[in-house]
Coordinates of C-alpha atoms in Angstrom, one line a residue:
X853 CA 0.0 0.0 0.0
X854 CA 1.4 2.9 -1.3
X855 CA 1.0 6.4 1.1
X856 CA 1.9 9.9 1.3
X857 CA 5.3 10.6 1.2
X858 CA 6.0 12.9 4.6
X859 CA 6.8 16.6 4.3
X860 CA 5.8 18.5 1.3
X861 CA 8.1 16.4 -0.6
X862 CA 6.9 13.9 -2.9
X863 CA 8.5 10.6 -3.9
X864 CA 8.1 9.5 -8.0
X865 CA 5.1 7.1 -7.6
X866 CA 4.0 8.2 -4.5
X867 CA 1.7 11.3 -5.3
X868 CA -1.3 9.2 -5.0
X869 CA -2.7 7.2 -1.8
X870 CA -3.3 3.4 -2.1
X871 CA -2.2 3.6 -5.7
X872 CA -2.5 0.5 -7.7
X873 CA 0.1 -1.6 -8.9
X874 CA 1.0 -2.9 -12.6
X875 CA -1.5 -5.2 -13.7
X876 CA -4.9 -5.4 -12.8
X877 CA -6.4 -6.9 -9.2
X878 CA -8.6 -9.7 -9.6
X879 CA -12.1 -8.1 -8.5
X880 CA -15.3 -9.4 -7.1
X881 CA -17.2 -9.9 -10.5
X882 CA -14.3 -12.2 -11.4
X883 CA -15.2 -14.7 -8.8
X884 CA -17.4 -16.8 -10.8
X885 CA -14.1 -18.2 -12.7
X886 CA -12.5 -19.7 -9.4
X887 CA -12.5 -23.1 -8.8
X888 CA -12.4 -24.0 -5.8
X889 CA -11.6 -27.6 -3.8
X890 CA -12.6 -27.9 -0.2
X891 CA -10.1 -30.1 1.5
X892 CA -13.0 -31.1 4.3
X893 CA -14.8 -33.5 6.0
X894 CA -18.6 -33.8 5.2
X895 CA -19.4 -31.8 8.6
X896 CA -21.7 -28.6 9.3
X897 CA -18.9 -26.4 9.4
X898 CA -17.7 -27.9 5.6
X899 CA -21.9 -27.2 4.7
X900 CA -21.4 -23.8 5.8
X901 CA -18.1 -23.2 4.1
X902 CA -19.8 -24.3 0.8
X903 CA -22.6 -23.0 0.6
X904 CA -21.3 -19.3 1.6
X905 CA -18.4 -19.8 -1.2
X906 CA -21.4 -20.6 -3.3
X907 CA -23.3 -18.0 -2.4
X908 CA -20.9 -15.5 -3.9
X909 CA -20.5 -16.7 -7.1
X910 CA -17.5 -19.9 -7.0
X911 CA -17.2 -23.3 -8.3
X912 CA -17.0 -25.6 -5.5
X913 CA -15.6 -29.2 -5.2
X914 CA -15.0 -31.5 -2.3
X915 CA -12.7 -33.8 -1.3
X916 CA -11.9 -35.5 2.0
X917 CA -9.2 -37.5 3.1
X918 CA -6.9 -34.9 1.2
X919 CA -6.1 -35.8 -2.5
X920 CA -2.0 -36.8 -3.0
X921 CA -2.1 -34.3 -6.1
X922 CA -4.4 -31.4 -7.4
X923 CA -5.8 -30.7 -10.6
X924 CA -4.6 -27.9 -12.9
X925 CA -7.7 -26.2 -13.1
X926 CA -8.0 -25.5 -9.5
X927 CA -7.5 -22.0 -8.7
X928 CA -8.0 -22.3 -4.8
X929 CA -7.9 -25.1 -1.6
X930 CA -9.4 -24.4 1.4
X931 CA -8.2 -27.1 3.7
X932 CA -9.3 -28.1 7.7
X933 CA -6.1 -28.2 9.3
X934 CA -7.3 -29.2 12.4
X935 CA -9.6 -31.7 11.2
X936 CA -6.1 -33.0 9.0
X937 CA -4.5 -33.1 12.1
X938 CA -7.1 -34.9 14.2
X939 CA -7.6 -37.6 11.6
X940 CA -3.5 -38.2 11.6
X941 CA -3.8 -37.7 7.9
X942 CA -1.0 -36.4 5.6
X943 CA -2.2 -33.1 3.3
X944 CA 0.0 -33.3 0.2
X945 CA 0.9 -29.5 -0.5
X946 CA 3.9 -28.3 -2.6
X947 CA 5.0 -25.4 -0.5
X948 CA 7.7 -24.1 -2.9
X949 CA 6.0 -24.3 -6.1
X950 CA 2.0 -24.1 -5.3
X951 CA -0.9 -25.5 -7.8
X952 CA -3.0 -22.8 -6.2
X953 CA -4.0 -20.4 -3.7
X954 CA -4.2 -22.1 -0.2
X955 CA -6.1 -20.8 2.6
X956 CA -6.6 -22.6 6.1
X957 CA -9.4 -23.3 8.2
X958 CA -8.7 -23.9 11.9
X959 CA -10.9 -24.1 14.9
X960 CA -8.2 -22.9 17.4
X961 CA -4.6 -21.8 17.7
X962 CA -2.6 -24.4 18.8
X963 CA 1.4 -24.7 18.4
X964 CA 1.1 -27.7 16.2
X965 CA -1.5 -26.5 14.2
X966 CA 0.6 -23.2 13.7
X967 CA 3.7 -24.5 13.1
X968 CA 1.9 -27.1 10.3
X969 CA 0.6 -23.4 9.0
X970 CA 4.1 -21.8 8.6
X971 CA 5.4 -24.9 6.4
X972 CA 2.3 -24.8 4.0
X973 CA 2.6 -21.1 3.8
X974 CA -0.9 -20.7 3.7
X975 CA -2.1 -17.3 1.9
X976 CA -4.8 -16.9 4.1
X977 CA -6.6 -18.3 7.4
X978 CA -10.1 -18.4 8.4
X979 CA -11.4 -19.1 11.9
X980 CA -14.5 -21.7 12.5
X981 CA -17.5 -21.5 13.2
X982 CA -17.5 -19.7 9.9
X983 CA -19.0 -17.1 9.6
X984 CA -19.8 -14.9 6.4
X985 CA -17.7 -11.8 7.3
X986 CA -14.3 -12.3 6.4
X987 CA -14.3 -14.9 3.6
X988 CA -14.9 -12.7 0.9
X989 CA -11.9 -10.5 1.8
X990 CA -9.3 -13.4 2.6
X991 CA -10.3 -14.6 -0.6
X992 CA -9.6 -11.7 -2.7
X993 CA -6.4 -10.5 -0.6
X994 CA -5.2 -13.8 -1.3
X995 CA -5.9 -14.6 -4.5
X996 CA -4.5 -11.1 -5.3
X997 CA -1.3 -12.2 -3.4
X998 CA -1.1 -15.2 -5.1
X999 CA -0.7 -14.1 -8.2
X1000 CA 1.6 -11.0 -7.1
X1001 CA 4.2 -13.5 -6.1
X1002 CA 3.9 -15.7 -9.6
X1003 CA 4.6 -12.9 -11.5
X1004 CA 7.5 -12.2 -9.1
X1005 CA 8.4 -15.7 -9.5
X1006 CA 8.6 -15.4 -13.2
X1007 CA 10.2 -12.0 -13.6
X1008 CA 13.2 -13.4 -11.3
X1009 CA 13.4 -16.8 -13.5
X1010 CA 13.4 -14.7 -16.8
X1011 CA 16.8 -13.1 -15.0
X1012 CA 18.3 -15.9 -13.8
X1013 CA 17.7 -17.5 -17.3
X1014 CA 19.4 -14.1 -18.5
X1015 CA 22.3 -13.9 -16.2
X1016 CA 23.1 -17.9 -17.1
X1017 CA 23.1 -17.1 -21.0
X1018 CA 25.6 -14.5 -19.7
X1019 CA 27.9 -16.5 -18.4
X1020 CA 27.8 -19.4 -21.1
X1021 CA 28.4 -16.3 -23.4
X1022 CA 31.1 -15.6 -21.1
X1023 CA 32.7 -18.8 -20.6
X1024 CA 32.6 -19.4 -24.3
X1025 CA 34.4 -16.2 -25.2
X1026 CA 37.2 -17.5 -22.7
X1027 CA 37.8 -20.9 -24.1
X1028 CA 38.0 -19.6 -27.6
X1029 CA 40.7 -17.0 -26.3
X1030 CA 42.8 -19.8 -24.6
X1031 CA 42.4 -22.3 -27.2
X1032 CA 43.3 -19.9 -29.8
X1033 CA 44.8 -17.0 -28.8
X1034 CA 42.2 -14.5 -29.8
X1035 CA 41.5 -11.1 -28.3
X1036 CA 38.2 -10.7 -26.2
X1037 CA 36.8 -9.0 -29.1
X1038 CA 38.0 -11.6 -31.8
X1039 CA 36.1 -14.8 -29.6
X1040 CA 32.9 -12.6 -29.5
X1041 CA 33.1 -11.8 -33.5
X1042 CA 33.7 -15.7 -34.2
X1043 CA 30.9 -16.6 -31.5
X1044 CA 28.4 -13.8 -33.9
X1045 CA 29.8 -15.3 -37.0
X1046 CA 29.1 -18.4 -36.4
X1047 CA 25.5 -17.8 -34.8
X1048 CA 24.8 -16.4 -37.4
X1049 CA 26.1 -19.0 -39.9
X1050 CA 24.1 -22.0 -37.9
X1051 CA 21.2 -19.6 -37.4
X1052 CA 20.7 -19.8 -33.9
X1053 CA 21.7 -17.0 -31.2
X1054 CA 25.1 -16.5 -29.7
X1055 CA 24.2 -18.2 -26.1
X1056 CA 23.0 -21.6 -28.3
X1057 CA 26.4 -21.2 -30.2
X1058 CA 28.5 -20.7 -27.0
X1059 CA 26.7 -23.9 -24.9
X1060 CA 27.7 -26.2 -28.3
X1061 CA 31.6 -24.7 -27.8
X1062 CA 31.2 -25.6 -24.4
X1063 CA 29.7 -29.2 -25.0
X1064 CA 32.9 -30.0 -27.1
X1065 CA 32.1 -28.7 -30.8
X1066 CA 34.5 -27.5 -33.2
X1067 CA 34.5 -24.0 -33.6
X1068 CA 37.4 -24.0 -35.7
X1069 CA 36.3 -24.0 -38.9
X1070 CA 37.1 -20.7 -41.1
X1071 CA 37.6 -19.0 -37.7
X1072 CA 40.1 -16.9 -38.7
X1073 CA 38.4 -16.1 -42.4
X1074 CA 35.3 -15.3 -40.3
X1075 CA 37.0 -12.7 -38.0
X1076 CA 38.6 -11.1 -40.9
X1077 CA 35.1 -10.5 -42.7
X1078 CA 34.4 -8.7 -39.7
X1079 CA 37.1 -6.2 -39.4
X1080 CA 36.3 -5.3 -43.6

């Protein structure tokens, strides 16, 4: 949440209170394209669950003991913790790379059942009894969150991918110099050349070097057309 800057001075991008981020939030009138699986036993609080979640629009499954794997389409779990725990039961959850937006249900706070929340990394946790007032909100701030930290997730892989190509690039231009005594500059032209020869890019070029091809061939012709 983005707020006034203090003093008369104002930060770039913070002129405005609570202003919104890049992309759009997922809203209310969006709700009728969630899926969601309730990880529950068929109790009243589960009825109650359901049919509120229902009530504002959601597509609801259920499934109880919890599944060992979730199906793509599911955009959110709601899962009993305490009811999990109580039945000695294992819940299958990939905390590192999540299938969906989780969000808790517990009765009470207990150490174990706190400690189980920390390792799922739950996005959100609702209380029992359940009542209306509450859901809505968890379920939008989560949802929200949720997909926050996959474009976050994406932007940093896209780098890393980035900064890898770099360093085959790198390493590539290094081999070539020792192998062959070319300046830094030299390597690079021949890497370019012969890119563009196989027509592929430089990183696909320099990861072949590195696996042991020849790069040899009409080097030296190929730097030469360069420096013309």
């Amino acid at each position: 949440m983005n707020l006034f800057a203090k003093g008369s001075e104002m930060r770039p991008g913070r002129s405005e209170p609570f202003a919104s981020e890049k992309g759009q939030p997922f809203l209310i009138k969006d709700l009728r394209t969630l899926k969601v699986l309730l990880v529950q036993p068929m109790n009243n609080d589960g009825l109650a669950l359901r049919s509120h979640l229902e009530r504002i629009g959601c597509q609801v499954q259920e499934s109880w003991p919890p599944p060992p794997a979730y199906a793509e389409d599911i955009d959110i779990v709601f899962v009993m913790v305490d009811r999990v725990i109580e039945s000695k039961l294992t819940f299958h959850w990939q905390a590192e790379d999540p299938s969906a937006v989780l969000i808790a249900v517990i009765d009470y706070e207990s150490p174990l059942s706190i400690d189980r929340l920390l390792h799922m990394r739950v996005n959100a946790v609702i209380g029992l009894p359940i009542r209306p007032f509450g859901i809505l909100t968890n379920l939008l701030a989560a949802v929200n969150n949720h997909r926050r930290e996959l474009r976050l997730r994406m932007n940093l892989a896209r780098l890393q991918a980035k900064l890898e190509s770099c360093r085959t690039v790198e390493r590539a231009k290094l081999a070539v110099m020792l192998t062959d005594s070319h300046s830094e500059k030299e390597a690079y032209r021949l890497l370019r050349h012969l890119a563009m020869k196989r027509r592929t890019t430089v990183d696909v070029v320099s990861s072949q070097i590195l696996s042991g091809m020849d790069w040899r061939e009409d080097d030296e012709n190929l730097i030469q057309e360069d420096e013309r």
